[in-house]
Amino acid sequence: MPVRTRIKICGVRDEETAKVVADCGADAIGFVFARSSPRYIEPEEAWELVSRVPFLTSTVGVFLNANVDAFCDIEEKCPTSYVQLHGSQDEATVIQCGPNVIRAVQFGSETIAGDLARWSRMDEVDAILVDSPTPGSGVAFEWSQLAPHVRACPKPIMLAGGLTPSNVAQAVREIRPFGVDVSSGVERERGVKDPELIRQFCDAVREADRG
């Protein structure tokens, strides 16, 4: 059976972009609820977009260092299919924010095995997203170092960090992640998505899936 890499387009802030993402066949749309990000969207505005997302397209709320109270406040205003947690949240916080958690970790050659083992033990964690050592920098890391961990990890692995339409096919072929996550790599300027780059990104992933 052919492999199909799931695609998440993150940092969506308007209805036109959400429609392009869905039309291109992406599996998930991410809404950033971290105020420090240029891709931040108010929960009420995100909920308006969630209500227009096509059936079977997942939505993901993205949080950075959110405590349980902050998480619950936003989740009440904009419930999403999945919750993506970045930062220093401990196991107790992840449990309270679960289920359906995508736990993000930063890649480090000395730390990745321990990080994957730590979060793989938790039922609340559905998948682990491996980001670059400097998240948001748009800089990719050495994917080949992650490949053996992808094969060994019992949880699905999503790859992020420095992915673009020009390199995502190589990344998919090298490590065969469950999914790929892109934000800055499909932007024409910081925080503004480019529909053509989104299309090119999705096409490149599908091409890699074909062989």
PDB file of C-alpha atoms in Angstrom:
ATOM      1  CA  MET A   1       0.000   0.000   0.000  1.00  0.00           C
ATOM      2  CA  PRO A   2       1.485   3.389  -0.993  1.00  0.00           C
ATOM      3  CA  VAL A   3       2.793   5.615   1.776  1.00  0.00           C
ATOM      4  CA  ARG A   4       0.919   8.883   2.276  1.00  0.00           C
ATOM      5  CA  THR A   5       2.635  11.664   4.162  1.00  0.00           C
ATOM      6  CA  ARG A   6       0.204  13.895   6.028  1.00  0.00           C
ATOM      7  CA  ILE A   7       0.511  17.640   5.489  1.00  0.00           C
ATOM      8  CA  LYS A   8      -0.146  20.400   8.007  1.00  0.00           C
ATOM      9  CA  ILE A   9      -0.058  24.058   7.000  1.00  0.00           C
ATOM     10  CA  CYS A  10       0.430  26.163  10.106  1.00  0.00           C
ATOM     11  CA  GLY A  11      -0.110  29.827  10.879  1.00  0.00           C
ATOM     12  CA  VAL A  12      -3.311  30.266   8.859  1.00  0.00           C
ATOM     13  CA  ARG A  13      -5.012  33.582   9.628  1.00  0.00           C
ATOM     14  CA  ASP A  14      -7.661  34.212   6.963  1.00  0.00           C
ATOM     15  CA  GLU A  15     -10.451  32.463   5.106  1.00  0.00           C
ATOM     16  CA  GLU A  16      -8.799  32.666   1.676  1.00  0.00           C
ATOM     17  CA  THR A  17      -5.685  30.856   2.927  1.00  0.00           C
ATOM     18  CA  ALA A  18      -7.758  28.256   4.740  1.00  0.00           C
ATOM     19  CA  LYS A  19      -9.613  27.539   1.493  1.00  0.00           C
ATOM     20  CA  VAL A  20      -6.370  27.207  -0.476  1.00  0.00           C
ATOM     21  CA  VAL A  21      -4.973  24.811   2.135  1.00  0.00           C
ATOM     22  CA  ALA A  22      -8.075  22.628   1.936  1.00  0.00           C
ATOM     23  CA  ASP A  23      -8.251  22.772  -1.866  1.00  0.00           C
ATOM     24  CA  CYS A  24      -4.626  21.638  -2.093  1.00  0.00           C
ATOM     25  CA  GLY A  25      -5.461  18.528  -0.106  1.00  0.00           C
ATOM     26  CA  ALA A  26      -3.593  19.322   3.091  1.00  0.00           C
ATOM     27  CA  ASP A  27      -4.713  17.210   6.027  1.00  0.00           C
ATOM     28  CA  ALA A  28      -4.592  19.846   8.765  1.00  0.00           C
ATOM     29  CA  ILE A  29      -4.758  23.598   9.297  1.00  0.00           C
ATOM     30  CA  GLY A  30      -2.885  25.116  12.222  1.00  0.00           C
ATOM     31  CA  PHE A  31      -3.911  28.205  14.185  1.00  0.00           C
ATOM     32  CA  VAL A  32      -1.214  29.848  16.295  1.00  0.00           C
ATOM     33  CA  PHE A  33      -2.383  31.024  19.719  1.00  0.00           C
ATOM     34  CA  ALA A  34       1.004  32.364  20.863  1.00  0.00           C
ATOM     35  CA  ARG A  35       0.795  36.170  21.033  1.00  0.00           C
ATOM     36  CA  SER A  36       4.525  36.541  20.419  1.00  0.00           C
ATOM     37  CA  SER A  37       4.176  35.051  16.930  1.00  0.00           C
ATOM     38  CA  PRO A  38       3.579  37.127  13.765  1.00  0.00           C
ATOM     39  CA  ARG A  39       1.111  34.364  12.866  1.00  0.00           C
ATOM     40  CA  TYR A  40      -1.015  34.836  15.979  1.00  0.00           C
ATOM     41  CA  ILE A  41      -4.768  34.739  15.503  1.00  0.00           C
ATOM     42  CA  GLU A  42      -7.430  35.613  18.054  1.00  0.00           C
ATOM     43  CA  PRO A  43      -9.349  32.491  19.149  1.00  0.00           C
ATOM     44  CA  GLU A  44     -12.680  34.025  18.122  1.00  0.00           C
ATOM     45  CA  GLU A  45     -11.341  34.711  14.613  1.00  0.00           C
ATOM     46  CA  ALA A  46      -9.909  31.212  14.397  1.00  0.00           C
ATOM     47  CA  TRP A  47     -13.291  29.752  15.350  1.00  0.00           C
ATOM     48  CA  GLU A  48     -14.877  31.549  12.398  1.00  0.00           C
ATOM     49  CA  LEU A  49     -12.387  29.764  10.149  1.00  0.00           C
ATOM     50  CA  VAL A  50     -12.862  26.405  11.888  1.00  0.00           C
ATOM     51  CA  SER A  51     -16.551  26.559  11.066  1.00  0.00           C
ATOM     52  CA  ARG A  52     -15.645  26.802   7.359  1.00  0.00           C
ATOM     53  CA  VAL A  53     -13.048  24.042   7.245  1.00  0.00           C
ATOM     54  CA  PRO A  54     -14.174  21.156   5.008  1.00  0.00           C
ATOM     55  CA  PHE A  55     -15.288  17.873   6.514  1.00  0.00           C
ATOM     56  CA  LEU A  56     -12.371  15.534   7.369  1.00  0.00           C
ATOM     57  CA  THR A  57      -9.796  18.364   7.361  1.00  0.00           C
ATOM     58  CA  SER A  58      -8.326  18.543  10.860  1.00  0.00           C
ATOM     59  CA  THR A  59      -7.736  21.728  12.820  1.00  0.00           C
ATOM     60  CA  VAL A  60      -4.837  22.227  15.228  1.00  0.00           C
ATOM     61  CA  GLY A  61      -4.492  24.817  17.971  1.00  0.00           C
ATOM     62  CA  VAL A  62      -0.831  25.700  18.517  1.00  0.00           C
ATOM     63  CA  PHE A  63       0.300  26.808  21.986  1.00  0.00           C
ATOM     64  CA  LEU A  64       3.640  28.009  23.367  1.00  0.00           C
ATOM     65  CA  ASN A  65       4.380  27.607  27.084  1.00  0.00           C
ATOM     66  CA  ALA A  66       0.661  27.843  27.864  1.00  0.00           C
ATOM     67  CA  ASN A  67      -0.445  26.898  31.367  1.00  0.00           C
ATOM     68  CA  VAL A  68      -3.641  24.939  31.873  1.00  0.00           C
ATOM     69  CA  ASP A  69      -5.795  27.993  32.627  1.00  0.00           C
ATOM     70  CA  ALA A  70      -4.648  29.825  29.490  1.00  0.00           C
ATOM     71  CA  PHE A  71      -5.121  26.695  27.418  1.00  0.00           C
ATOM     72  CA  CYS A  72      -8.655  26.095  28.716  1.00  0.00           C
ATOM     73  CA  ASP A  73      -9.645  29.701  28.090  1.00  0.00           C
ATOM     74  CA  ILE A  74      -8.618  29.506  24.444  1.00  0.00           C
ATOM     75  CA  GLU A  75      -9.920  25.982  23.935  1.00  0.00           C
ATOM     76  CA  GLU A  76     -13.326  27.078  25.178  1.00  0.00           C
ATOM     77  CA  LYS A  77     -13.427  29.831  22.552  1.00  0.00           C
ATOM     78  CA  CYS A  78     -11.957  27.737  19.733  1.00  0.00           C
ATOM     79  CA  PRO A  79     -12.004  23.956  20.183  1.00  0.00           C
ATOM     80  CA  THR A  80      -9.833  22.174  17.615  1.00  0.00           C
ATOM     81  CA  SER A  81      -9.308  18.592  16.487  1.00  0.00           C
ATOM     82  CA  TYR A  82      -5.794  18.503  17.953  1.00  0.00           C
ATOM     83  CA  VAL A  83      -3.662  20.532  20.345  1.00  0.00           C
ATOM     84  CA  GLN A  84      -0.007  21.202  19.515  1.00  0.00           C
ATOM     85  CA  LEU A  85       2.107  22.044  22.549  1.00  0.00           C
ATOM     86  CA  HIS A  86       5.485  23.780  22.262  1.00  0.00           C
ATOM     87  CA  GLY A  87       7.682  24.744  25.172  1.00  0.00           C
ATOM     88  CA  SER A  88       8.309  23.643  28.717  1.00  0.00           C
ATOM     89  CA  GLN A  89       5.018  22.011  29.688  1.00  0.00           C
ATOM     90  CA  ASP A  90       5.540  18.986  31.907  1.00  0.00           C
ATOM     91  CA  GLU A  91       3.666  15.690  31.849  1.00  0.00           C
ATOM     92  CA  ALA A  92       0.986  16.882  34.265  1.00  0.00           C
ATOM     93  CA  THR A  93       0.179  19.853  32.047  1.00  0.00           C
ATOM     94  CA  VAL A  94       0.083  17.714  28.915  1.00  0.00           C
ATOM     95  CA  ILE A  95      -2.330  15.318  30.606  1.00  0.00           C
ATOM     96  CA  GLN A  96      -4.666  18.171  31.510  1.00  0.00           C
ATOM     97  CA  CYS A  97      -4.485  19.580  27.974  1.00  0.00           C
ATOM     98  CA  GLY A  98      -5.166  16.168  26.415  1.00  0.00           C
ATOM     99  CA  PRO A  99      -6.248  14.047  24.767  1.00  0.00           C
ATOM    100  CA  ASN A 100      -5.300  14.493  21.097  1.00  0.00           C
ATOM    101  CA  VAL A 101      -1.992  16.220  21.803  1.00  0.00           C
ATOM    102  CA  ILE A 102       0.797  16.763  19.275  1.00  0.00           C
ATOM    103  CA  ARG A 103       3.863  17.294  21.477  1.00  0.00           C
ATOM    104  CA  ALA A 104       6.589  19.406  19.885  1.00  0.00           C
ATOM    105  CA  VAL A 105      10.263  18.871  20.693  1.00  0.00           C
ATOM    106  CA  GLN A 106      13.410  20.526  19.387  1.00  0.00           C
ATOM    107  CA  PHE A 107      15.879  18.256  17.641  1.00  0.00           C
ATOM    108  CA  GLY A 108      19.184  17.662  19.366  1.00  0.00           C
ATOM    109  CA  SER A 109      21.451  14.742  18.569  1.00  0.00           C
ATOM    110  CA  GLU A 110      22.053  14.146  22.281  1.00  0.00           C
ATOM    111  CA  THR A 111      18.478  14.673  23.463  1.00  0.00           C
ATOM    112  CA  ILE A 112      16.135  13.404  20.751  1.00  0.00           C
ATOM    113  CA  ALA A 113      16.063   9.756  21.882  1.00  0.00           C
ATOM    114  CA  GLY A 114      15.148  10.749  25.434  1.00  0.00           C
ATOM    115  CA  ASP A 115      12.540  13.257  24.293  1.00  0.00           C
ATOM    116  CA  LEU A 116      10.826  10.732  22.025  1.00  0.00           C
ATOM    117  CA  ALA A 117      10.848   8.089  24.748  1.00  0.00           C
ATOM    118  CA  ARG A 118       9.457  10.543  27.316  1.00  0.00           C
ATOM    119  CA  TRP A 119       6.445  11.619  25.284  1.00  0.00           C
ATOM    120  CA  SER A 120       5.809   8.248  23.642  1.00  0.00           C
ATOM    121  CA  ARG A 121       4.855   6.870  27.035  1.00  0.00           C
ATOM    122  CA  MET A 122       1.851   9.191  27.329  1.00  0.00           C
ATOM    123  CA  ASP A 123      -1.571   8.114  26.088  1.00  0.00           C
ATOM    124  CA  GLU A 124      -2.593  11.762  25.682  1.00  0.00           C
ATOM    125  CA  VAL A 125       0.104  12.280  23.039  1.00  0.00           C
ATOM    126  CA  ASP A 126      -1.058  11.179  19.589  1.00  0.00           C
ATOM    127  CA  ALA A 127       2.048  12.315  17.699  1.00  0.00           C
ATOM    128  CA  ILE A 128       5.406  13.989  18.274  1.00  0.00           C
ATOM    129  CA  LEU A 129       6.484  16.936  16.150  1.00  0.00           C
ATOM    130  CA  VAL A 130      10.247  17.288  15.769  1.00  0.00           C
ATOM    131  CA  ASP A 131      11.253  20.888  15.099  1.00  0.00           C
ATOM    132  CA  SER A 132      14.626  22.453  14.385  1.00  0.00           C
ATOM    133  CA  PRO A 133      16.916  23.361  17.292  1.00  0.00           C
ATOM    134  CA  THR A 134      15.847  26.992  16.726  1.00  0.00           C
ATOM    135  CA  PRO A 135      12.069  26.880  16.085  1.00  0.00           C
ATOM    136  CA  GLY A 136      10.730  29.598  13.813  1.00  0.00           C
ATOM    137  CA  SER A 137      14.126  30.276  12.260  1.00  0.00           C
ATOM    138  CA  GLY A 138      13.241  28.682   8.940  1.00  0.00           C
ATOM    139  CA  VAL A 139      16.485  26.692   9.125  1.00  0.00           C
ATOM    140  CA  ALA A 140      16.431  22.937   8.528  1.00  0.00           C
ATOM    141  CA  PHE A 141      18.483  20.465  10.551  1.00  0.00           C
ATOM    142  CA  GLU A 142      20.284  17.306   9.452  1.00  0.00           C
ATOM    143  CA  TRP A 143      17.309  15.044   8.739  1.00  0.00           C
ATOM    144  CA  SER A 144      19.446  11.914   8.348  1.00  0.00           C
ATOM    145  CA  GLN A 145      20.194  12.058  12.087  1.00  0.00           C
ATOM    146  CA  LEU A 146      16.466  11.745  12.814  1.00  0.00           C
ATOM    147  CA  ALA A 147      15.767   8.852  10.433  1.00  0.00           C
ATOM    148  CA  PRO A 148      16.607   5.942  12.785  1.00  0.00           C
ATOM    149  CA  HIS A 149      14.530   7.516  15.559  1.00  0.00           C
ATOM    150  CA  VAL A 150      11.510   7.808  13.244  1.00  0.00           C
ATOM    151  CA  ARG A 151      11.672   4.082  12.537  1.00  0.00           C
ATOM    152  CA  ALA A 152      12.053   3.183  16.217  1.00  0.00           C
ATOM    153  CA  CYS A 153       9.473   5.518  17.745  1.00  0.00           C
ATOM    154  CA  PRO A 154       6.085   3.950  18.586  1.00  0.00           C
ATOM    155  CA  LYS A 155       4.308   7.275  18.032  1.00  0.00           C
ATOM    156  CA  PRO A 156       3.841   8.976  14.647  1.00  0.00           C
ATOM    157  CA  ILE A 157       6.553  11.555  13.946  1.00  0.00           C
ATOM    158  CA  MET A 158       5.852  14.867  12.233  1.00  0.00           C
ATOM    159  CA  LEU A 159       8.749  16.828  10.772  1.00  0.00           C
ATOM    160  CA  ALA A 160       9.007  20.628  10.965  1.00  0.00           C
ATOM    161  CA  GLY A 161      11.678  23.280  10.741  1.00  0.00           C
ATOM    162  CA  GLY A 162      12.990  24.869   7.554  1.00  0.00           C
ATOM    163  CA  LEU A 163      10.762  22.927   5.158  1.00  0.00           C
ATOM    164  CA  THR A 164       9.997  24.557   1.793  1.00  0.00           C
ATOM    165  CA  PRO A 165       8.546  23.452  -1.549  1.00  0.00           C
ATOM    166  CA  SER A 166      12.122  22.937  -2.793  1.00  0.00           C
ATOM    167  CA  ASN A 167      13.366  20.649  -0.009  1.00  0.00           C
ATOM    168  CA  VAL A 168      10.340  18.861   1.433  1.00  0.00           C
ATOM    169  CA  ALA A 169      10.453  16.026  -1.115  1.00  0.00           C
ATOM    170  CA  GLN A 170      14.040  15.246  -0.093  1.00  0.00           C
ATOM    171  CA  ALA A 171      13.060  15.316   3.582  1.00  0.00           C
ATOM    172  CA  VAL A 172      10.156  12.923   3.003  1.00  0.00           C
ATOM    173  CA  ARG A 173      12.326  10.497   1.033  1.00  0.00           C
ATOM    174  CA  GLU A 174      15.111  10.575   3.635  1.00  0.00           C
ATOM    175  CA  ILE A 175      13.122   9.899   6.774  1.00  0.00           C
ATOM    176  CA  ARG A 176       9.555   8.973   5.740  1.00  0.00           C
ATOM    177  CA  PRO A 177       7.826  10.858   8.567  1.00  0.00           C
ATOM    178  CA  PHE A 178       4.148  10.368   9.304  1.00  0.00           C
ATOM    179  CA  GLY A 179       3.613  14.025   8.448  1.00  0.00           C
ATOM    180  CA  VAL A 180       5.246  17.354   7.613  1.00  0.00           C
ATOM    181  CA  ASP A 181       4.449  20.765   9.094  1.00  0.00           C
ATOM    182  CA  VAL A 182       5.227  24.066   7.364  1.00  0.00           C
ATOM    183  CA  SER A 183       4.644  27.725   8.110  1.00  0.00           C
ATOM    184  CA  SER A 184       7.353  30.208   7.097  1.00  0.00           C
ATOM    185  CA  GLY A 185       8.355  28.021   4.143  1.00  0.00           C
ATOM    186  CA  VAL A 186       5.113  28.879   2.324  1.00  0.00           C
ATOM    187  CA  GLU A 187       5.074  32.613   3.068  1.00  0.00           C
ATOM    188  CA  ARG A 188       5.734  35.521   0.688  1.00  0.00           C
ATOM    189  CA  GLU A 189       6.515  37.713   3.688  1.00  0.00           C
ATOM    190  CA  ARG A 190       6.656  37.115   7.414  1.00  0.00           C
ATOM    191  CA  GLY A 191       3.237  35.919   8.582  1.00  0.00           C
ATOM    192  CA  VAL A 192       1.598  36.114   5.121  1.00  0.00           C
ATOM    193  CA  LYS A 193       0.979  32.866   3.258  1.00  0.00           C
ATOM    194  CA  ASP A 194       1.495  32.514  -0.498  1.00  0.00           C
ATOM    195  CA  PRO A 195      -1.154  30.337  -2.197  1.00  0.00           C
ATOM    196  CA  GLU A 196       1.209  29.216  -4.953  1.00  0.00           C
ATOM    197  CA  LEU A 197       3.885  28.141  -2.459  1.00  0.00           C
ATOM    198  CA  ILE A 198       1.253  26.157  -0.560  1.00  0.00           C
ATOM    199  CA  ARG A 199       0.281  24.383  -3.773  1.00  0.00           C
ATOM    200  CA  GLN A 200       3.912  23.684  -4.651  1.00  0.00           C
ATOM    201  CA  PHE A 201       4.592  22.322  -1.163  1.00  0.00           C
ATOM    202  CA  CYS A 202       1.647  19.916  -1.250  1.00  0.00           C
ATOM    203  CA  ASP A 203       2.543  18.802  -4.781  1.00  0.00           C
ATOM    204  CA  ALA A 204       6.147  18.121  -3.736  1.00  0.00           C
ATOM    205  CA  VAL A 205       5.034  15.932  -0.836  1.00  0.00           C
ATOM    206  CA  ARG A 206       2.716  13.919  -3.078  1.00  0.00           C
ATOM    207  CA  GLU A 207       5.502  13.503  -5.638  1.00  0.00           C
ATOM    208  CA  ALA A 208       7.825  12.162  -2.935  1.00  0.00           C
ATOM    209  CA  ASP A 209       5.134   9.747  -1.801  1.00  0.00           C
ATOM    210  CA  ARG A 210       4.970   8.321  -5.291  1.00  0.00           C
ATOM    211  CA  GLY A 211       8.603   7.262  -5.135  1.00  0.00           C
TER     212      GLY A 211
END
